[in-house]
Amino acid sequence: MRVLKLLLPTAILLSLVGGGPAGHQVRAQTRFRSIAATTFSDLRTWDTTVDRMKRDDLLRARRTVDDPMLPGRTHERLEQFYQGVRVFGGDIARQTDGGLTVSIFGTVYDGIDLDVRPALSIEEVEAIVERRSGVAIGPGRVPELVILPEDSGGHRLTYRVKAFTLQEGIEYFVDAKSGAIVLELIGAERQAPTATIARGQGVLGDDKKMSVSSQSGTFVASDMLRPPALFTYDARGDVNRVLNFLNGRIALVASDLASNSSTTWSDPVPVDGHAYIGDTYDYYYKRHGRRGLDNNNIAIRAIVHPVRRSDLSPSTSTEIIGLFYVNAFYAGDGVIVMGEGLPPGFFTLPFRQSWNFLAAALDVIGHELSHGVTEFSSNLIYRNESGALNEAFSDIMGTAIEFFYQPVGGGVMQADYAIGEDVVTPGGIRSMSNPGMFGDPDHYSRRFTGTSDNGGVHTNATIGGQAYYLAIEGGTNRTSGLSVQGVGTANREQMEKVFYRAFTQLMPSNATYSVARAVTIQAARDLYGAGSAPERAVTQAWTAVGVN
Ligand SMILES: [Zn+2]
């Protein structure tokens, strides 16, 4: 199974797991160079380096696109190669203006020393995938050799192969030496019923519309009105079926869709889940012109009721509770799982909070689906600082979506800077305005440096969240005492655009907080000009949270 992007670390479940923060740990790391060039001298150096690497066939152009917002600007994406084999995660984004370089961001892996001759033949790889998928691979689908950098510092030679059944497409990564399948990605599913609008009440009692389809005498949560297919599946508490699906062992089919015999929906959970994935799609399109998670209208598939509250018992494992009850997660390739919450009377510690259905939290759904936007753009690696940035972007966009649809305020279904506050009560799980409320850092000097939670990706996300909050609202950082002149709530759209542009177009996959500062400042300059209020606000905000 892929790495799951949990909403929160499981350490706070039901009981407070003991032990203070781990100290500094020396970790083996893949050797790489992180590039964030925006000054004249850095740009000259890196322009030369990039052009030399292109000549030496260490970098190849993947695509060059004209800027959708700024005429004359062009974005060039280059991918790293080693002895003719693509290096996964090695990439550079170069922005030019009338031929002059404006910014270069990226990651280049060093020290690759690998025999790029695969031990397996193409036919053997196809046979492995055919055995797993039950589908014969035709001649039009040639497996691609790619190098996967590993956390240990090593590199793995793999084959990437796609296989399609009638229901879906799966992408396999096969170790080119041993034949082991090391990664499976699940693609899109299609069908063709009739579009209808249904109505229902959400979990919190509000009236909603949802886009559904009629199918053999019943109605199913399949949205045929928006450009991509949006499906909401009701797993009916069959957690093993969910796990088999997430592990690529089975496909979800039409009978798995949430259904109702009339257009007045009775179960509020798929009503919320289905409406909110549609809202999230619409936000990205209306605000940023983005067509879905991959900007190419990939299907979004939500799963509700992965478990049943009534099945919760003393023998339920903490993993099942942490994954499927008090959690929501993005599983890759457009798949989101919305947790069940806890029965009334159950709480999590240390804040003694109750948990409603996660589908009822617009910011949580926006957060999880934004992991999909990241997956298909910057692809920020899910560990250490790049992982914290991955989480921060999801918190920022989840919050932006909340402000897009809901009135500002502290009540239920009102927009604020807390995460998940409508379902995790009281207070939610994180705060961008006051991260310390939950023991999370509001300043880089307070960052978690241990190894748990992939290097504190959820904890350290609030450093970026606080910077975003200050850049809009202004105010003083509690740790540094430094104050920020924000762009103001009337201009929050500016900061949404700055962070969206920075994280989806300029950000490399292995970025640090320092790189995040540089790319957001660059994005503010690109959109609003050097010396503009948004550039000043975002610069002051990063300085206030200790990121330089
Ligand atoms: Zn997350």
Short mmCIF file of N, CA and C in Angstrom, two decimals, residues 283-284 286-288 393 396-397 399-405 417 468 471-472 487 489 491-504 523 527-528:
data_model
loop_
_atom_site.label_atom_id
_atom_site.label_comp_id
_atom_site.label_asym_id
_atom_site.label_seq_id
_atom_site.Cartn_x
_atom_site.Cartn_y
_atom_site.Cartn_z
N TYR A 283 -13.81 25.12 -6.21
CA TYR A 283 -12.89 26.15 -5.69
C TYR A 283 -11.64 26.23 -6.56
N TYR A 284 -11.03 25.10 -6.80
CA TYR A 284 -9.77 25.12 -7.56
C TYR A 284 -9.99 25.66 -8.97
N LYS A 286 -12.63 27.75 -9.99
CA LYS A 286 -13.04 29.16 -10.00
C LYS A 286 -11.92 30.09 -9.55
N ARG A 287 -11.17 29.68 -8.54
CA ARG A 287 -10.14 30.57 -7.99
C ARG A 287 -8.84 30.51 -8.77
N HIS A 288 -8.47 29.33 -9.22
CA HIS A 288 -7.12 29.16 -9.78
C HIS A 288 -7.12 28.63 -11.21
N PHE A 393 0.51 23.12 2.97
CA PHE A 393 -0.26 23.50 1.78
C PHE A 393 -1.69 22.98 1.89
N ILE A 396 -3.53 25.10 4.37
CA ILE A 396 -3.76 26.44 3.80
C ILE A 396 -4.91 26.39 2.78
N MET A 397 -4.88 25.43 1.89
CA MET A 397 -5.93 25.35 0.87
C MET A 397 -7.26 24.90 1.50
N THR A 399 -8.30 25.61 4.42
CA THR A 399 -8.82 26.82 5.06
C THR A 399 -9.31 27.82 4.02
N ALA A 400 -8.58 27.96 2.92
CA ALA A 400 -9.00 28.89 1.85
C ALA A 400 -10.37 28.47 1.31
N ILE A 401 -10.57 27.15 1.16
CA ILE A 401 -11.85 26.64 0.65
C ILE A 401 -12.97 26.96 1.64
N GLU A 402 -12.67 26.81 2.93
CA GLU A 402 -13.66 27.14 3.95
C GLU A 402 -14.07 28.61 3.84
N PHE A 403 -13.09 29.51 3.70
CA PHE A 403 -13.40 30.94 3.58
C PHE A 403 -14.13 31.25 2.26
N PHE A 404 -13.92 30.43 1.23
CA PHE A 404 -14.57 30.65 -0.07
C PHE A 404 -16.08 30.42 0.02
N TYR A 405 -16.48 29.46 0.86
CA TYR A 405 -17.90 29.07 0.90
C TYR A 405 -18.64 29.52 2.16
N TYR A 417 -9.43 29.81 11.18
CA TYR A 417 -8.11 29.23 10.90
C TYR A 417 -7.84 27.96 11.70
N TYR A 468 1.08 31.88 6.67
CA TYR A 468 -0.06 32.20 5.81
C TYR A 468 -1.08 33.07 6.56
N ALA A 471 0.28 36.55 6.98
CA ALA A 471 0.37 37.28 5.71
C ALA A 471 -0.99 37.85 5.30
N ILE A 472 -2.08 37.23 5.76
CA ILE A 472 -3.42 37.77 5.47
C ILE A 472 -3.88 38.71 6.58
N VAL A 487 -2.09 41.48 4.20
CA VAL A 487 -2.78 42.11 3.06
C VAL A 487 -4.22 42.47 3.42
N THR A 489 -8.15 41.05 5.20
CA THR A 489 -9.12 40.00 4.86
C THR A 489 -9.80 40.27 3.51
N ASN A 491 -8.42 41.18 0.94
CA ASN A 491 -7.49 40.77 -0.11
C ASN A 491 -6.98 39.35 0.07
N ARG A 492 -7.74 38.51 0.79
CA ARG A 492 -7.21 37.17 1.07
C ARG A 492 -6.96 36.39 -0.22
N GLU A 493 -7.72 36.71 -1.25
CA GLU A 493 -7.52 36.05 -2.54
C GLU A 493 -6.07 36.20 -3.03
N GLN A 494 -5.45 37.35 -2.74
CA GLN A 494 -4.05 37.55 -3.17
C GLN A 494 -3.15 36.48 -2.56
N MET A 495 -3.32 36.25 -1.26
CA MET A 495 -2.42 35.30 -0.60
C MET A 495 -2.75 33.86 -1.01
N GLU A 496 -4.04 33.58 -1.27
CA GLU A 496 -4.38 32.24 -1.81
C GLU A 496 -3.66 32.03 -3.13
N LYS A 497 -3.64 33.05 -3.97
CA LYS A 497 -3.00 32.91 -5.28
C LYS A 497 -1.48 32.81 -5.17
N VAL A 498 -0.92 33.57 -4.23
CA VAL A 498 0.54 33.51 -4.02
C VAL A 498 0.95 32.10 -3.60
N PHE A 499 0.26 31.54 -2.59
CA PHE A 499 0.64 30.21 -2.10
C PHE A 499 0.31 29.14 -3.15
N TYR A 500 -0.82 29.29 -3.83
CA TYR A 500 -1.16 28.30 -4.86
C TYR A 500 -0.10 28.29 -5.97
N ARG A 501 0.25 29.49 -6.45
CA ARG A 501 1.25 29.56 -7.52
C ARG A 501 2.60 29.01 -7.06
N ALA A 502 3.02 29.42 -5.86
CA ALA A 502 4.31 28.98 -5.33
C ALA A 502 4.36 27.46 -5.20
N PHE A 503 3.30 26.89 -4.62
CA PHE A 503 3.34 25.46 -4.30
C PHE A 503 3.06 24.58 -5.51
N THR A 504 2.32 25.07 -6.50
CA THR A 504 2.01 24.19 -7.64
C THR A 504 2.90 24.43 -8.84
N ALA A 523 6.54 34.15 -6.09
CA ALA A 523 5.18 34.13 -6.63
C ALA A 523 4.49 35.48 -6.42
N LEU A 527 3.11 37.87 -9.45
CA LEU A 527 1.69 38.23 -9.59
C LEU A 527 1.43 39.71 -9.32
N TYR A 528 2.17 40.29 -8.35
CA TYR A 528 1.80 41.64 -7.90
C TYR A 528 2.95 42.63 -7.97
#
